[in-house]
């Protein structure tokens, strides 16, 4: 099975608040996007397409391996993934969509996603249990009800897809409008069963400054 990795790296990182796009923010001296590409490759993905902010293409080219393909991203993550998918090598039958903002994803997570696809899943996501008590809060700030936690999962990336299933999802999206935040829910909406494999706390997304401080500690300990 030939799989291509798509890395969504075209966001600006407003919540992190750095002076450069989030994917270029250094962790242990290397930009987040470089870590993300390396973990895909270490997990068994060879071809990688990275969606980057159009104005920053040169800065991304300077820090990524020469054989990584760069495409201009779009205004939303969905647009960025769609553009990278359109540029993916024709021979790739499977696609792993990953966030540049997850620098420390263990290669074993990537390998689990690939193994599920090789085993016949058309869509697969890495998940983790919800550990905190989870409640619904009403508009006036009161706890309305608690939520049964046992079946809840937090969804991470890389998310793996049969290419035709993902392309069909994006094709449908053009007719529906861009309101999906996640590729797996998009594919699920066209009737494809989405399988799960174990995610990893190390694969946490860097969103706010606290996440970067935590990632620095973890990267230093490797
Ligand atoms: N992303 C993208 N294209 C966009 C928006 C986001 O490729 N137009 C990517 C980001 O680069 C990131 C991933 O999608 O790797 C997850 O998005 P998020 O964590 O929200 O990153 P940002 O959008 O950059 O951050 P923020 O929402 O805080 O501005
Ligand atoms: Mg965002």
PDB file of C-alpha atoms in Angstrom, residues 51-175:
ATOM      1  CA  UNK A  51       0.429  22.868   2.972  1.00  0.00           C
ATOM      2  CA  UNK A  52       2.221  26.098   3.925  1.00  0.00           C
ATOM      3  CA  UNK A  53       1.243  29.790   4.188  1.00  0.00           C
ATOM      4  CA  UNK A  54       1.680  31.111   0.655  1.00  0.00           C
ATOM      5  CA  UNK A  55       3.842  34.070   1.707  1.00  0.00           C
ATOM      6  CA  UNK A  56       6.197  31.859   3.749  1.00  0.00           C
ATOM      7  CA  UNK A  57       7.025  29.212   1.171  1.00  0.00           C
ATOM      8  CA  UNK A  58      10.766  30.002   1.120  1.00  0.00           C
ATOM      9  CA  UNK A  59      11.032  29.862   4.896  1.00  0.00           C
ATOM     10  CA  UNK A  60       9.423  26.398   4.896  1.00  0.00           C
ATOM     11  CA  UNK A  61      11.586  25.171   1.993  1.00  0.00           C
ATOM     12  CA  UNK A  62      14.677  26.217   3.945  1.00  0.00           C
ATOM     13  CA  UNK A  63      13.852  24.011   6.934  1.00  0.00           C
ATOM     14  CA  UNK A  64      12.327  20.914   5.287  1.00  0.00           C
ATOM     15  CA  UNK A  65      13.984  18.055   3.382  1.00  0.00           C
ATOM     16  CA  UNK A  66      14.254  18.815  -0.367  1.00  0.00           C
ATOM     17  CA  UNK A  67      12.031  15.868  -1.322  1.00  0.00           C
ATOM     18  CA  UNK A  68       9.043  17.207   0.626  1.00  0.00           C
ATOM     19  CA  UNK A  69       6.448  18.771  -1.705  1.00  0.00           C
ATOM     20  CA  UNK A  70       5.126  22.208  -0.680  1.00  0.00           C
ATOM     21  CA  UNK A  71       1.732  23.569  -1.720  1.00  0.00           C
ATOM     22  CA  UNK A  72       0.099  26.889  -0.818  1.00  0.00           C
ATOM     23  CA  UNK A  73      -2.473  26.384   1.918  1.00  0.00           C
ATOM     24  CA  UNK A  74      -5.908  27.976   2.098  1.00  0.00           C
ATOM     25  CA  UNK A  75      -7.896  30.150   4.474  1.00  0.00           C
ATOM     26  CA  UNK A  76      -9.079  27.184   6.569  1.00  0.00           C
ATOM     27  CA  UNK A  77      -7.499  23.857   7.503  1.00  0.00           C
ATOM     28  CA  UNK A  78     -10.055  22.174   5.255  1.00  0.00           C
ATOM     29  CA  UNK A  79      -8.923  24.276   2.282  1.00  0.00           C
ATOM     30  CA  UNK A  80      -5.283  23.523   3.053  1.00  0.00           C
ATOM     31  CA  UNK A  81      -5.864  19.762   3.184  1.00  0.00           C
ATOM     32  CA  UNK A  82      -7.950  19.881   0.009  1.00  0.00           C
ATOM     33  CA  UNK A  83      -5.119  21.628  -1.873  1.00  0.00           C
ATOM     34  CA  UNK A  84      -2.482  19.211  -0.600  1.00  0.00           C
ATOM     35  CA  UNK A  85      -4.696  16.259  -1.525  1.00  0.00           C
ATOM     36  CA  UNK A  86      -5.029  17.583  -5.074  1.00  0.00           C
ATOM     37  CA  UNK A  87      -1.223  17.700  -5.331  1.00  0.00           C
ATOM     38  CA  UNK A  88      -0.582  14.236  -3.870  1.00  0.00           C
ATOM     39  CA  UNK A  89       1.214  11.741  -6.134  1.00  0.00           C
ATOM     40  CA  UNK A  90      -1.262   9.820  -8.289  1.00  0.00           C
ATOM     41  CA  UNK A  91       0.040   6.405  -7.190  1.00  0.00           C
ATOM     42  CA  UNK A  92      -0.809   6.951  -3.503  1.00  0.00           C
ATOM     43  CA  UNK A  93      -3.872   4.872  -2.576  1.00  0.00           C
ATOM     44  CA  UNK A  94      -3.874   5.882   1.079  1.00  0.00           C
ATOM     45  CA  UNK A  95      -3.569   9.299   2.724  1.00  0.00           C
ATOM     46  CA  UNK A  96      -2.510  10.234   6.246  1.00  0.00           C
ATOM     47  CA  UNK A  97      -3.578  13.752   7.227  1.00  0.00           C
ATOM     48  CA  UNK A  98      -1.477  15.180  10.057  1.00  0.00           C
ATOM     49  CA  UNK A  99      -1.184  18.487  11.937  1.00  0.00           C
ATOM     50  CA  UNK A 100       2.175  20.280  11.883  1.00  0.00           C
ATOM     51  CA  UNK A 101       1.152  21.357  15.380  1.00  0.00           C
ATOM     52  CA  UNK A 102       1.711  17.804  16.730  1.00  0.00           C
ATOM     53  CA  UNK A 103       5.523  17.639  16.801  1.00  0.00           C
ATOM     54  CA  UNK A 104       5.996  14.704  19.175  1.00  0.00           C
ATOM     55  CA  UNK A 105       3.683  12.085  17.641  1.00  0.00           C
ATOM     56  CA  UNK A 106       5.408   8.728  18.223  1.00  0.00           C
ATOM     57  CA  UNK A 107       6.120   6.811  14.987  1.00  0.00           C
ATOM     58  CA  UNK A 108       4.209   3.889  16.536  1.00  0.00           C
ATOM     59  CA  UNK A 109       0.960   5.888  16.229  1.00  0.00           C
ATOM     60  CA  UNK A 110       1.651   6.451  12.511  1.00  0.00           C
ATOM     61  CA  UNK A 111       2.404   2.743  12.132  1.00  0.00           C
ATOM     62  CA  UNK A 112      -0.888   1.783  13.844  1.00  0.00           C
ATOM     63  CA  UNK A 113      -2.840   4.008  11.446  1.00  0.00           C
ATOM     64  CA  UNK A 114      -1.042   2.501   8.430  1.00  0.00           C
ATOM     65  CA  UNK A 115      -1.634  -1.033   9.735  1.00  0.00           C
ATOM     66  CA  UNK A 116      -5.385  -0.392  10.108  1.00  0.00           C
ATOM     67  CA  UNK A 117      -5.549   0.866   6.498  1.00  0.00           C
ATOM     68  CA  UNK A 118      -3.565  -2.133   5.283  1.00  0.00           C
ATOM     69  CA  UNK A 119      -6.053  -4.305   7.186  1.00  0.00           C
ATOM     70  CA  UNK A 120      -8.934  -2.888   5.149  1.00  0.00           C
ATOM     71  CA  UNK A 121     -10.184   0.137   7.131  1.00  0.00           C
ATOM     72  CA  UNK A 122     -11.163   3.011   4.802  1.00  0.00           C
ATOM     73  CA  UNK A 123     -10.846   5.586   7.581  1.00  0.00           C
ATOM     74  CA  UNK A 124      -9.008   5.427  10.906  1.00  0.00           C
ATOM     75  CA  UNK A 125      -8.296   7.905  13.700  1.00  0.00           C
ATOM     76  CA  UNK A 126      -6.033   7.726  16.767  1.00  0.00           C
ATOM     77  CA  UNK A 127      -8.028   8.346  19.951  1.00  0.00           C
ATOM     78  CA  UNK A 128      -7.529   8.741  23.692  1.00  0.00           C
ATOM     79  CA  UNK A 129     -10.017   8.408  26.544  1.00  0.00           C
ATOM     80  CA  UNK A 130     -11.454  11.460  28.298  1.00  0.00           C
ATOM     81  CA  UNK A 131     -10.059  11.504  31.826  1.00  0.00           C
ATOM     82  CA  UNK A 132     -11.802  14.512  33.388  1.00  0.00           C
ATOM     83  CA  UNK A 133     -15.424  14.594  34.508  1.00  0.00           C
ATOM     84  CA  UNK A 134     -17.215  16.200  31.585  1.00  0.00           C
ATOM     85  CA  UNK A 135     -20.322  18.359  31.965  1.00  0.00           C
ATOM     86  CA  UNK A 136     -22.660  20.534  29.949  1.00  0.00           C
ATOM     87  CA  UNK A 137     -22.739  24.131  31.262  1.00  0.00           C
ATOM     88  CA  UNK A 138     -25.805  26.283  30.598  1.00  0.00           C
ATOM     89  CA  UNK A 139     -25.716  29.862  29.270  1.00  0.00           C
ATOM     90  CA  UNK A 140     -25.822  31.226  32.845  1.00  0.00           C
ATOM     91  CA  UNK A 141     -22.714  29.289  33.838  1.00  0.00           C
ATOM     92  CA  UNK A 142     -24.450  26.538  35.800  1.00  0.00           C
ATOM     93  CA  UNK A 143     -23.746  22.867  35.380  1.00  0.00           C
ATOM     94  CA  UNK A 144     -26.713  21.513  33.478  1.00  0.00           C
ATOM     95  CA  UNK A 145     -25.902  17.837  33.290  1.00  0.00           C
ATOM     96  CA  UNK A 146     -22.990  15.482  33.338  1.00  0.00           C
ATOM     97  CA  UNK A 147     -21.974  13.495  30.308  1.00  0.00           C
ATOM     98  CA  UNK A 148     -21.365   9.768  30.362  1.00  0.00           C
ATOM     99  CA  UNK A 149     -17.598   9.724  29.954  1.00  0.00           C
ATOM    100  CA  UNK A 150     -16.954   6.077  29.177  1.00  0.00           C
ATOM    101  CA  UNK A 151     -17.750   6.213  25.442  1.00  0.00           C
ATOM    102  CA  UNK A 152     -16.071   9.607  24.833  1.00  0.00           C
ATOM    103  CA  UNK A 153     -12.715   9.849  23.054  1.00  0.00           C
ATOM    104  CA  UNK A 154     -10.383  12.701  22.093  1.00  0.00           C
ATOM    105  CA  UNK A 155      -9.387  12.480  18.429  1.00  0.00           C
ATOM    106  CA  UNK A 156      -5.810  13.128  17.287  1.00  0.00           C
ATOM    107  CA  UNK A 157      -3.904  12.998  14.016  1.00  0.00           C
ATOM    108  CA  UNK A 158      -2.557  11.486  11.776  1.00  0.00           C
ATOM    109  CA  UNK A 159      -5.933  10.371  10.443  1.00  0.00           C
ATOM    110  CA  UNK A 160      -5.711   7.718   7.740  1.00  0.00           C
ATOM    111  CA  UNK A 161      -7.958   7.289   4.714  1.00  0.00           C
ATOM    112  CA  UNK A 162      -8.468   5.309   1.615  1.00  0.00           C
ATOM    113  CA  UNK A 163      -7.741   8.028  -0.925  1.00  0.00           C
ATOM    114  CA  UNK A 164     -10.992   7.640  -2.851  1.00  0.00           C
ATOM    115  CA  UNK A 165     -13.032   7.905   0.378  1.00  0.00           C
ATOM    116  CA  UNK A 166     -11.259  11.151   1.354  1.00  0.00           C
ATOM    117  CA  UNK A 167     -11.584  12.581  -2.153  1.00  0.00           C
ATOM    118  CA  UNK A 168     -15.289  11.741  -2.204  1.00  0.00           C
ATOM    119  CA  UNK A 169     -15.672  13.522   1.166  1.00  0.00           C
ATOM    120  CA  UNK A 170     -13.964  16.669  -0.124  1.00  0.00           C
ATOM    121  CA  UNK A 171     -15.981  16.544  -3.315  1.00  0.00           C
ATOM    122  CA  UNK A 172     -19.192  16.466  -1.253  1.00  0.00           C
ATOM    123  CA  UNK A 173     -17.893  19.292   0.932  1.00  0.00           C
ATOM    124  CA  UNK A 174     -17.753  21.578  -2.090  1.00  0.00           C
ATOM    125  CA  UNK A 175     -21.495  21.080  -2.406  1.00  0.00           C
TER     126      UNK A 175
END
